[in-house]
Amino acid sequence: MHAEDSTSSTAQQQQQQQQQSQPSYLQRFFTDQLKDMYYAEQALLKGLEKLKNACSTEELEDAFEKHRRQTERHVTRLEKVFKLIGKKPEAKKCEAMDGLLKEADTIINETTEGTLTRDAALIIAAQKVEHYEIATYGGLVQLAITMDLDRAAEILEKTLNEEEGTDLLLTDIAESFINVNAEQEGGYSWKKEEMQAISNAF
């Protein structure tokens, strides 16, 4: 073998070894999303406290408190996943969560304290957060499975299931009594307006 061939072969081997020691693009994205959610969950802990203090019904207050305790576990689980992939837990600013929590603050400021209308609005705000988390955790579970991170996928799926459960609980609270009673708070029913519009259309 010529010296040039030997040098070329060695360089290729070194390049391959270097590539193998570097995380793949998908691994980097997965880690980035973990950082995103690590920030989001910690921000949500503060947000849920505000939501709990702003609502007027005991059922909704209990739901927000239950989810706050769940969120504490979600933070711990994310730390476990970081450890499984050999990374230090790190938060990256989540613009989406910040935006959703800012919207919740706006709802609190623009609705009347002690009304079921505020509670109905807070449920919608909270469910927007849930849907964001469900989408993100669902994606993280699938990525973990793709990369053969079975234990990480299992941990993340626990959180996903709890997020879905919270979303269903909030829907149940809204449909059971809050939305119907909120509709009676001032003003008049739009049902007549709707029926008149339908009648005029035909």
Short mmCIF file of C-alpha atoms in Angstrom, two decimals:
data_model
loop_
_atom_site.label_atom_id
_atom_site.label_comp_id
_atom_site.label_asym_id
_atom_site.label_seq_id
_atom_site.Cartn_x
_atom_site.Cartn_y
_atom_site.Cartn_z
CA MET A 1 0.00 0.00 0.00
CA HIS A 2 1.31 3.42 -0.94
CA ALA A 3 1.88 6.01 1.78
CA GLU A 4 -0.79 8.25 0.21
CA ASP A 5 -3.38 5.43 0.35
CA SER A 6 -2.52 4.72 3.98
CA THR A 7 -2.85 8.38 4.92
CA SER A 8 -6.19 8.66 3.10
CA SER A 9 -7.54 5.54 4.80
CA THR A 10 -6.49 6.81 8.23
CA ALA A 11 -8.13 10.19 7.59
CA GLN A 12 -11.38 8.50 6.55
CA GLN A 13 -11.36 6.35 9.67
CA GLN A 14 -10.79 9.38 11.87
CA GLN A 15 -13.61 11.24 10.14
CA GLN A 16 -15.96 8.30 10.62
CA GLN A 17 -15.04 8.03 14.30
CA GLN A 18 -15.61 11.74 14.76
CA GLN A 19 -19.02 11.52 13.07
CA GLN A 20 -19.99 8.56 15.24
CA SER A 21 -19.09 10.48 18.41
CA GLN A 22 -21.29 13.44 17.40
CA PRO A 23 -25.07 13.37 17.96
CA SER A 24 -27.21 13.00 14.87
CA TYR A 25 -29.47 15.80 13.67
CA LEU A 26 -32.47 13.96 15.13
CA GLN A 27 -30.73 13.50 18.48
CA ARG A 28 -29.96 17.21 18.57
CA PHE A 29 -33.58 18.08 17.80
CA PHE A 30 -34.81 15.66 20.48
CA THR A 31 -32.50 17.26 23.04
CA ASP A 32 -33.61 20.73 21.95
CA GLN A 33 -37.26 19.79 22.45
CA LEU A 34 -36.49 18.40 25.91
CA LYS A 35 -34.93 21.75 26.83
CA ASP A 36 -38.00 23.50 25.44
CA MET A 37 -40.36 21.44 27.58
CA TYR A 38 -38.13 21.72 30.65
CA TYR A 39 -38.58 25.49 30.45
CA ALA A 40 -42.28 25.18 29.59
CA GLU A 41 -43.13 22.96 32.55
CA GLN A 42 -41.35 25.23 35.02
CA ALA A 43 -43.10 28.28 33.59
CA LEU A 44 -46.41 26.43 33.78
CA LEU A 45 -45.94 25.81 37.51
CA LYS A 46 -46.18 29.56 38.06
CA GLY A 47 -48.99 29.92 35.54
CA LEU A 48 -51.15 27.26 37.16
CA GLU A 49 -50.88 29.02 40.50
CA LYS A 50 -52.30 32.16 38.85
CA LEU A 51 -55.10 30.21 37.19
CA LYS A 52 -56.02 28.52 40.46
CA ASN A 53 -56.18 31.84 42.30
CA ALA A 54 -58.25 33.46 39.54
CA CYS A 55 -61.03 30.86 39.19
CA SER A 56 -64.21 30.86 41.28
CA THR A 57 -65.41 27.24 41.34
CA GLU A 58 -64.01 24.60 43.65
CA GLU A 59 -64.00 21.95 40.93
CA LEU A 60 -61.80 24.03 38.64
CA GLU A 61 -59.54 25.12 41.47
CA ASP A 62 -59.00 21.46 42.41
CA ALA A 63 -58.28 20.58 38.77
CA PHE A 64 -55.63 23.30 38.49
CA GLU A 65 -54.05 22.22 41.79
CA LYS A 66 -54.01 18.59 40.68
CA HIS A 67 -52.31 19.53 37.43
CA ARG A 68 -49.81 21.72 39.28
CA ARG A 69 -48.74 18.68 41.30
CA GLN A 70 -48.57 16.62 38.12
CA THR A 71 -46.41 19.31 36.50
CA GLU A 72 -43.90 19.01 39.34
CA ARG A 73 -43.61 15.32 38.46
CA HIS A 74 -43.27 16.19 34.78
CA VAL A 75 -40.23 18.34 35.56
CA THR A 76 -38.67 15.46 37.49
CA ARG A 77 -39.36 13.04 34.65
CA LEU A 78 -37.70 15.33 32.13
CA GLU A 79 -34.64 15.41 34.37
CA LYS A 80 -34.60 11.60 34.29
CA VAL A 81 -34.75 11.61 30.50
CA PHE A 82 -31.87 14.09 30.32
CA LYS A 83 -29.86 11.72 32.52
CA LEU A 84 -30.72 8.74 30.32
CA ILE A 85 -29.19 10.45 27.27
CA GLY A 86 -26.17 11.67 29.22
CA LYS A 87 -27.16 15.33 29.26
CA LYS A 88 -27.42 17.86 32.05
CA PRO A 89 -30.97 19.24 32.51
CA GLU A 90 -31.12 22.57 30.73
CA ALA A 91 -33.98 24.92 29.93
CA LYS A 92 -34.42 26.75 26.65
CA LYS A 93 -36.88 29.62 26.44
CA CYS A 94 -40.20 28.34 25.08
CA GLU A 95 -41.88 31.13 23.15
CA ALA A 96 -45.02 29.06 22.68
CA MET A 97 -45.60 28.50 26.40
CA ASP A 98 -44.77 32.11 27.22
CA GLY A 99 -47.35 33.21 24.66
CA LEU A 100 -50.03 30.89 25.99
CA LEU A 101 -49.46 32.01 29.58
CA LYS A 102 -49.51 35.65 28.50
CA GLU A 103 -52.88 35.01 26.87
CA ALA A 104 -54.12 33.49 30.13
CA ASP A 105 -53.03 36.64 31.97
CA THR A 106 -54.97 38.73 29.47
CA ILE A 107 -58.08 36.62 30.07
CA ILE A 108 -57.79 37.18 33.81
CA ASN A 109 -57.48 40.94 33.28
CA GLU A 110 -60.37 41.15 30.82
CA THR A 111 -62.96 39.00 32.63
CA THR A 112 -64.96 39.76 35.76
CA GLU A 113 -63.76 38.23 39.00
CA GLY A 114 -66.08 35.63 40.52
CA THR A 115 -67.95 34.87 37.30
CA LEU A 116 -68.38 31.54 35.58
CA THR A 117 -67.59 33.34 32.35
CA ARG A 118 -64.05 33.81 33.64
CA ASP A 119 -63.89 30.13 34.60
CA ALA A 120 -65.08 29.10 31.13
CA ALA A 121 -62.39 31.32 29.59
CA LEU A 122 -59.70 29.96 31.92
CA ILE A 123 -60.59 26.41 30.90
CA ILE A 124 -60.08 27.31 27.25
CA ALA A 125 -56.74 28.95 28.08
CA ALA A 126 -55.64 25.90 30.07
CA GLN A 127 -56.70 23.52 27.30
CA LYS A 128 -54.64 25.46 24.77
CA VAL A 129 -51.66 24.76 27.02
CA GLU A 130 -52.65 21.09 27.29
CA HIS A 131 -52.95 20.69 23.53
CA TYR A 132 -49.48 22.20 23.04
CA GLU A 133 -48.04 19.81 25.62
CA ILE A 134 -49.90 16.82 24.19
CA ALA A 135 -48.54 17.55 20.72
CA THR A 136 -44.98 18.00 21.98
CA TYR A 137 -44.89 15.00 24.31
CA GLY A 138 -46.55 12.84 21.65
CA GLY A 139 -43.79 13.79 19.24
CA LEU A 140 -41.07 13.18 21.83
CA VAL A 141 -42.43 9.70 22.57
CA GLN A 142 -42.29 8.79 18.88
CA LEU A 143 -38.78 10.18 18.49
CA ALA A 144 -37.60 8.25 21.55
CA ILE A 145 -39.06 5.04 20.09
CA THR A 146 -37.36 5.75 16.74
CA MET A 147 -34.00 6.13 18.48
CA ASP A 148 -34.52 2.97 20.58
CA LEU A 149 -34.72 4.97 23.80
CA ASP A 150 -37.30 2.63 25.28
CA ARG A 151 -37.00 3.80 28.89
CA ALA A 152 -37.16 7.46 27.86
CA ALA A 153 -40.23 6.74 25.73
CA GLU A 154 -41.90 5.03 28.67
CA ILE A 155 -41.24 7.99 30.97
CA LEU A 156 -42.44 10.54 28.43
CA GLU A 157 -45.57 8.51 27.69
CA LYS A 158 -46.56 8.66 31.37
CA THR A 159 -46.54 12.44 31.13
CA LEU A 160 -48.41 12.35 27.81
CA ASN A 161 -51.16 10.24 29.37
CA GLU A 162 -51.51 12.66 32.28
CA GLU A 163 -51.73 15.64 29.93
CA GLU A 164 -54.49 13.91 27.98
CA GLY A 165 -56.28 13.08 31.23
CA THR A 166 -56.17 16.71 32.34
CA ASP A 167 -57.59 17.85 29.01
CA LEU A 168 -60.52 15.44 29.40
CA LEU A 169 -61.09 16.55 32.99
CA LEU A 170 -61.26 20.21 31.97
CA THR A 171 -63.71 19.36 29.20
CA ASP A 172 -65.90 17.48 31.66
CA ILE A 173 -65.92 20.40 34.11
CA ALA A 174 -66.80 22.87 31.34
CA GLU A 175 -69.60 20.74 29.90
CA SER A 176 -71.09 19.64 33.22
CA PHE A 177 -72.10 23.08 34.47
CA ILE A 178 -69.71 25.97 33.89
CA ASN A 179 -70.46 26.78 30.25
CA VAL A 180 -74.24 26.49 30.62
CA ASN A 181 -74.36 28.68 33.71
CA ALA A 182 -71.89 31.18 32.28
CA GLU A 183 -74.26 31.71 29.35
CA GLN A 184 -76.86 33.03 31.81
CA GLU A 185 -74.59 35.76 33.18
CA GLY A 186 -75.96 38.96 31.70
CA GLY A 187 -77.01 39.78 28.16
CA TYR A 188 -79.48 37.71 26.21
CA SER A 189 -79.39 34.43 24.37
CA TRP A 190 -77.95 34.42 20.87
CA LYS A 191 -80.09 31.41 20.04
CA LYS A 192 -82.89 33.62 18.72
CA GLU A 193 -80.39 35.51 16.59
CA GLU A 194 -79.11 32.24 15.15
CA MET A 195 -82.60 30.92 14.43
CA GLN A 196 -83.54 34.19 12.72
CA ALA A 197 -80.37 34.09 10.60
CA ILE A 198 -81.13 30.50 9.55
CA SER A 199 -84.71 31.44 8.73
CA ASN A 200 -83.61 34.40 6.61
CA ALA A 201 -81.16 32.21 4.71
CA PHE A 202 -83.93 30.02 3.28
#
